[in-house]
Amino acid sequence: MTGPTKTRSGSFFFVMTSLAKDDDICYNKTKPLQRTASGKGIQVGRKTKLTERQQALIRYHQRGKRTHILFNGILSWGLLTGFLFLTIQSLWNDGFSFSAWRNTVFSGSGMITVLTFMAVGSLWGLWTWRQIEKNVAEIDEKRRKGKPKNQMC
């Protein structure tokens, strides 16, 4: 195994552990990633090979829907966008004043704004999760076409 590398999968950035080139990976819904020691590279079935991007997407899908919505929807999109919106609003109305920014962000209406952005972020996370499931289903369909019926992996 090599060390962690940054990988881009669609519009999602995350750190994943890259696999050595000689490790085989087979994708199966009950055991999504399974390593074998045949030394023929990353392979699914006989003819279908998973790219690094597809492997990263499968690993990301394994984290689960709840984790995706929480981190990518609510925290990454909702919370950060809410604070960015309030910061721009404070700069627009009051100029460069830290006390004005603090009063804007930590007021009652500021908290309601951040909570609203977080709620919309959960919808964003749900929508992007559906796209991830669609892409994983396409990978699984391609895997099934290239796999013989008697193969276990």
GROMACS .gro file of C-alpha atoms in nm:
model
  153
    1MET     CA    1   0.000   0.000   0.000
    2THR     CA    2   0.121   0.347  -0.071
    3GLY     CA    3   0.048   0.659   0.133
    4PRO     CA    4  -0.258   0.882   0.107
    5THR     CA    5  -0.303   1.076  -0.215
    6LYS     CA    6  -0.549   1.347  -0.309
    7THR     CA    7  -0.801   1.231  -0.565
    8ARG     CA    8  -1.071   1.421  -0.747
    9SER     CA    9  -1.394   1.233  -0.815
   10GLY     CA   10  -1.644   1.447  -1.000
   11SER     CA   11  -1.693   1.759  -0.794
   12PHE     CA   12  -1.598   1.589  -0.467
   13PHE     CA   13  -1.250   1.623  -0.320
   14PHE     CA   14  -1.138   1.382  -0.058
   15VAL     CA   15  -0.829   1.203   0.062
   16MET     CA   16  -0.814   0.834  -0.009
   17THR     CA   17  -0.554   0.567   0.029
   18SER     CA   18  -0.431   0.463  -0.311
   19LEU     CA   19  -0.375   0.099  -0.387
   20ALA     CA   20  -0.058  -0.059  -0.513
   21LYS     CA   21  -0.069  -0.129  -0.884
   22ASP     CA   22  -0.048  -0.505  -0.837
   23ASP     CA   23  -0.356  -0.536  -0.613
   24ASP     CA   24  -0.674  -0.666  -0.774
   25ILE     CA   25  -1.007  -0.522  -0.669
   26CYS     CA   26  -1.340  -0.685  -0.736
   27TYR     CA   27  -1.665  -0.497  -0.686
   28ASN     CA   28  -1.966  -0.675  -0.544
   29LYS     CA   29  -2.264  -0.520  -0.363
   30THR     CA   30  -2.239  -0.755  -0.064
   31LYS     CA   31  -1.861  -0.713  -0.036
   32PRO     CA   32  -1.796  -0.399  -0.243
   33LEU     CA   33  -1.416  -0.404  -0.248
   34GLN     CA   34  -1.233  -0.730  -0.225
   35ARG     CA   35  -0.862  -0.778  -0.287
   36THR     CA   36  -0.712  -1.078  -0.455
   37ALA     CA   37  -0.346  -1.156  -0.508
   38SER     CA   38  -0.333  -1.249  -0.875
   39GLY     CA   39  -0.103  -0.958  -0.961
   40LYS     CA   40  -0.279  -0.862  -1.287
   41GLY     CA   41  -0.366  -0.505  -1.191
   42ILE     CA   42  -0.704  -0.376  -1.085
   43GLN     CA   43  -0.962  -0.595  -1.248
   44VAL     CA   44  -1.332  -0.668  -1.222
   45GLY     CA   45  -1.450  -0.977  -1.403
   46ARG     CA   46  -1.239  -1.082  -1.700
   47LYS     CA   47  -1.244  -0.773  -1.920
   48THR     CA   48  -1.372  -0.482  -1.709
   49LYS     CA   49  -1.106  -0.284  -1.524
   50LEU     CA   50  -1.190  -0.016  -1.270
   51THR     CA   51  -1.016   0.317  -1.308
   52GLU     CA   52  -0.881   0.503  -1.006
   53ARG     CA   53  -1.176   0.742  -1.030
   54GLN     CA   54  -1.427   0.455  -1.028
   55GLN     CA   55  -1.252   0.295  -0.730
   56ALA     CA   56  -1.261   0.626  -0.545
   57LEU     CA   57  -1.631   0.666  -0.623
   58ILE     CA   58  -1.705   0.315  -0.494
   59ARG     CA   59  -1.511   0.384  -0.172
   60TYR     CA   60  -1.694   0.713  -0.132
   61HIS     CA   61  -2.028   0.536  -0.184
   62GLN     CA   62  -1.934   0.288   0.089
   63ARG     CA   63  -1.920   0.572   0.342
   64GLY     CA   64  -2.296   0.593   0.318
   65LYS     CA   65  -2.579   0.832   0.249
   66ARG     CA   66  -2.599   0.981   0.599
   67THR     CA   67  -2.228   1.064   0.608
   68HIS     CA   68  -2.242   1.220   0.261
   69ILE     CA   69  -2.541   1.439   0.345
   70LEU     CA   70  -2.390   1.545   0.678
   71PHE     CA   71  -2.042   1.634   0.555
   72ASN     CA   72  -2.093   1.741   0.193
   73GLY     CA   73  -2.442   1.885   0.224
   74ILE     CA   74  -2.493   2.030   0.570
   75LEU     CA   75  -2.140   2.111   0.688
   76SER     CA   76  -1.944   2.175   0.366
   77TRP     CA   77  -2.212   2.344   0.159
   78GLY     CA   78  -2.469   2.472   0.407
   79LEU     CA   79  -2.256   2.597   0.696
   80LEU     CA   80  -1.978   2.748   0.485
   81THR     CA   81  -2.216   2.908   0.236
   82GLY     CA   82  -2.425   3.053   0.520
   83PHE     CA   83  -2.122   3.213   0.685
   84LEU     CA   84  -1.995   3.336   0.347
   85PHE     CA   85  -2.336   3.491   0.274
   86LEU     CA   86  -2.341   3.669   0.611
   87THR     CA   87  -1.982   3.789   0.566
   88ILE     CA   88  -2.060   3.937   0.224
   89GLN     CA   89  -2.377   4.092   0.364
   90SER     CA   90  -2.180   4.247   0.652
   91LEU     CA   91  -1.910   4.381   0.419
   92TRP     CA   92  -2.173   4.523   0.186
   93ASN     CA   93  -2.369   4.699   0.462
   94ASP     CA   94  -2.101   4.800   0.715
   95GLY     CA   95  -1.764   4.783   0.538
   96PHE     CA   96  -1.454   4.629   0.696
   97SER     CA   97  -1.559   4.617   1.060
   98PHE     CA   98  -1.503   4.307   1.270
   99SER     CA   99  -1.756   4.412   1.532
  100ALA     CA  100  -2.023   4.465   1.263
  101TRP     CA  101  -1.942   4.121   1.117
  102ARG     CA  102  -1.964   3.961   1.461
  103ASN     CA  103  -2.297   4.131   1.529
  104THR     CA  104  -2.433   4.019   1.191
  105VAL     CA  105  -2.319   3.657   1.216
  106PHE     CA  106  -2.406   3.594   1.580
  107SER     CA  107  -2.741   3.771   1.583
  108GLY     CA  108  -3.072   3.585   1.587
  109SER     CA  109  -3.133   3.651   1.218
  110GLY     CA  110  -2.775   3.542   1.141
  111MET     CA  111  -2.830   3.208   1.312
  112ILE     CA  112  -3.161   3.161   1.128
  113THR     CA  113  -2.980   3.236   0.801
  114VAL     CA  114  -2.709   2.977   0.875
  115LEU     CA  115  -2.970   2.716   0.977
  116THR     CA  116  -3.164   2.784   0.656
  117PHE     CA  117  -2.851   2.734   0.447
  118MET     CA  118  -2.780   2.412   0.638
  119ALA     CA  119  -3.133   2.284   0.563
  120VAL     CA  120  -3.088   2.364   0.194
  121GLY     CA  121  -2.746   2.195   0.216
  122SER     CA  122  -2.915   1.873   0.326
  123LEU     CA  123  -3.127   1.888   0.009
  124TRP     CA  124  -2.810   1.951  -0.194
  125GLY     CA  125  -2.645   1.649  -0.030
  126LEU     CA  126  -2.948   1.433  -0.107
  127TRP     CA  127  -2.947   1.541  -0.472
  128THR     CA  128  -2.574   1.475  -0.514
  129TRP     CA  129  -2.611   1.138  -0.337
  130ARG     CA  130  -2.860   1.032  -0.605
  131GLN     CA  131  -2.601   1.120  -0.869
  132ILE     CA  132  -2.339   0.912  -0.687
  133GLU     CA  133  -2.576   0.614  -0.667
  134LYS     CA  134  -2.651   0.647  -1.038
  135ASN     CA  135  -2.279   0.644  -1.122
  136VAL     CA  136  -2.212   0.344  -0.896
  137ALA     CA  137  -2.505   0.159  -1.056
  138GLU     CA  138  -2.352   0.225  -1.400
  139ILE     CA  139  -2.019   0.086  -1.280
  140ASP     CA  140  -2.197  -0.219  -1.139
  141GLU     CA  141  -2.387  -0.271  -1.466
  142LYS     CA  142  -2.065  -0.257  -1.667
  143ARG     CA  143  -1.910  -0.502  -1.421
  144ARG     CA  144  -2.196  -0.747  -1.465
  145LYS     CA  145  -2.165  -0.741  -1.844
  146GLY     CA  146  -1.794  -0.830  -1.833
  147LYS     CA  147  -1.822  -1.098  -1.564
  148PRO     CA  148  -1.875  -1.469  -1.630
  149LYS     CA  149  -2.164  -1.626  -1.436
  150ASN     CA  150  -1.952  -1.874  -1.241
  151GLN     CA  151  -1.699  -1.618  -1.114
  152MET     CA  152  -1.723  -1.546  -0.740
  153CYS     CA  153  -1.548  -1.209  -0.732
   0.00000   0.00000   0.00000
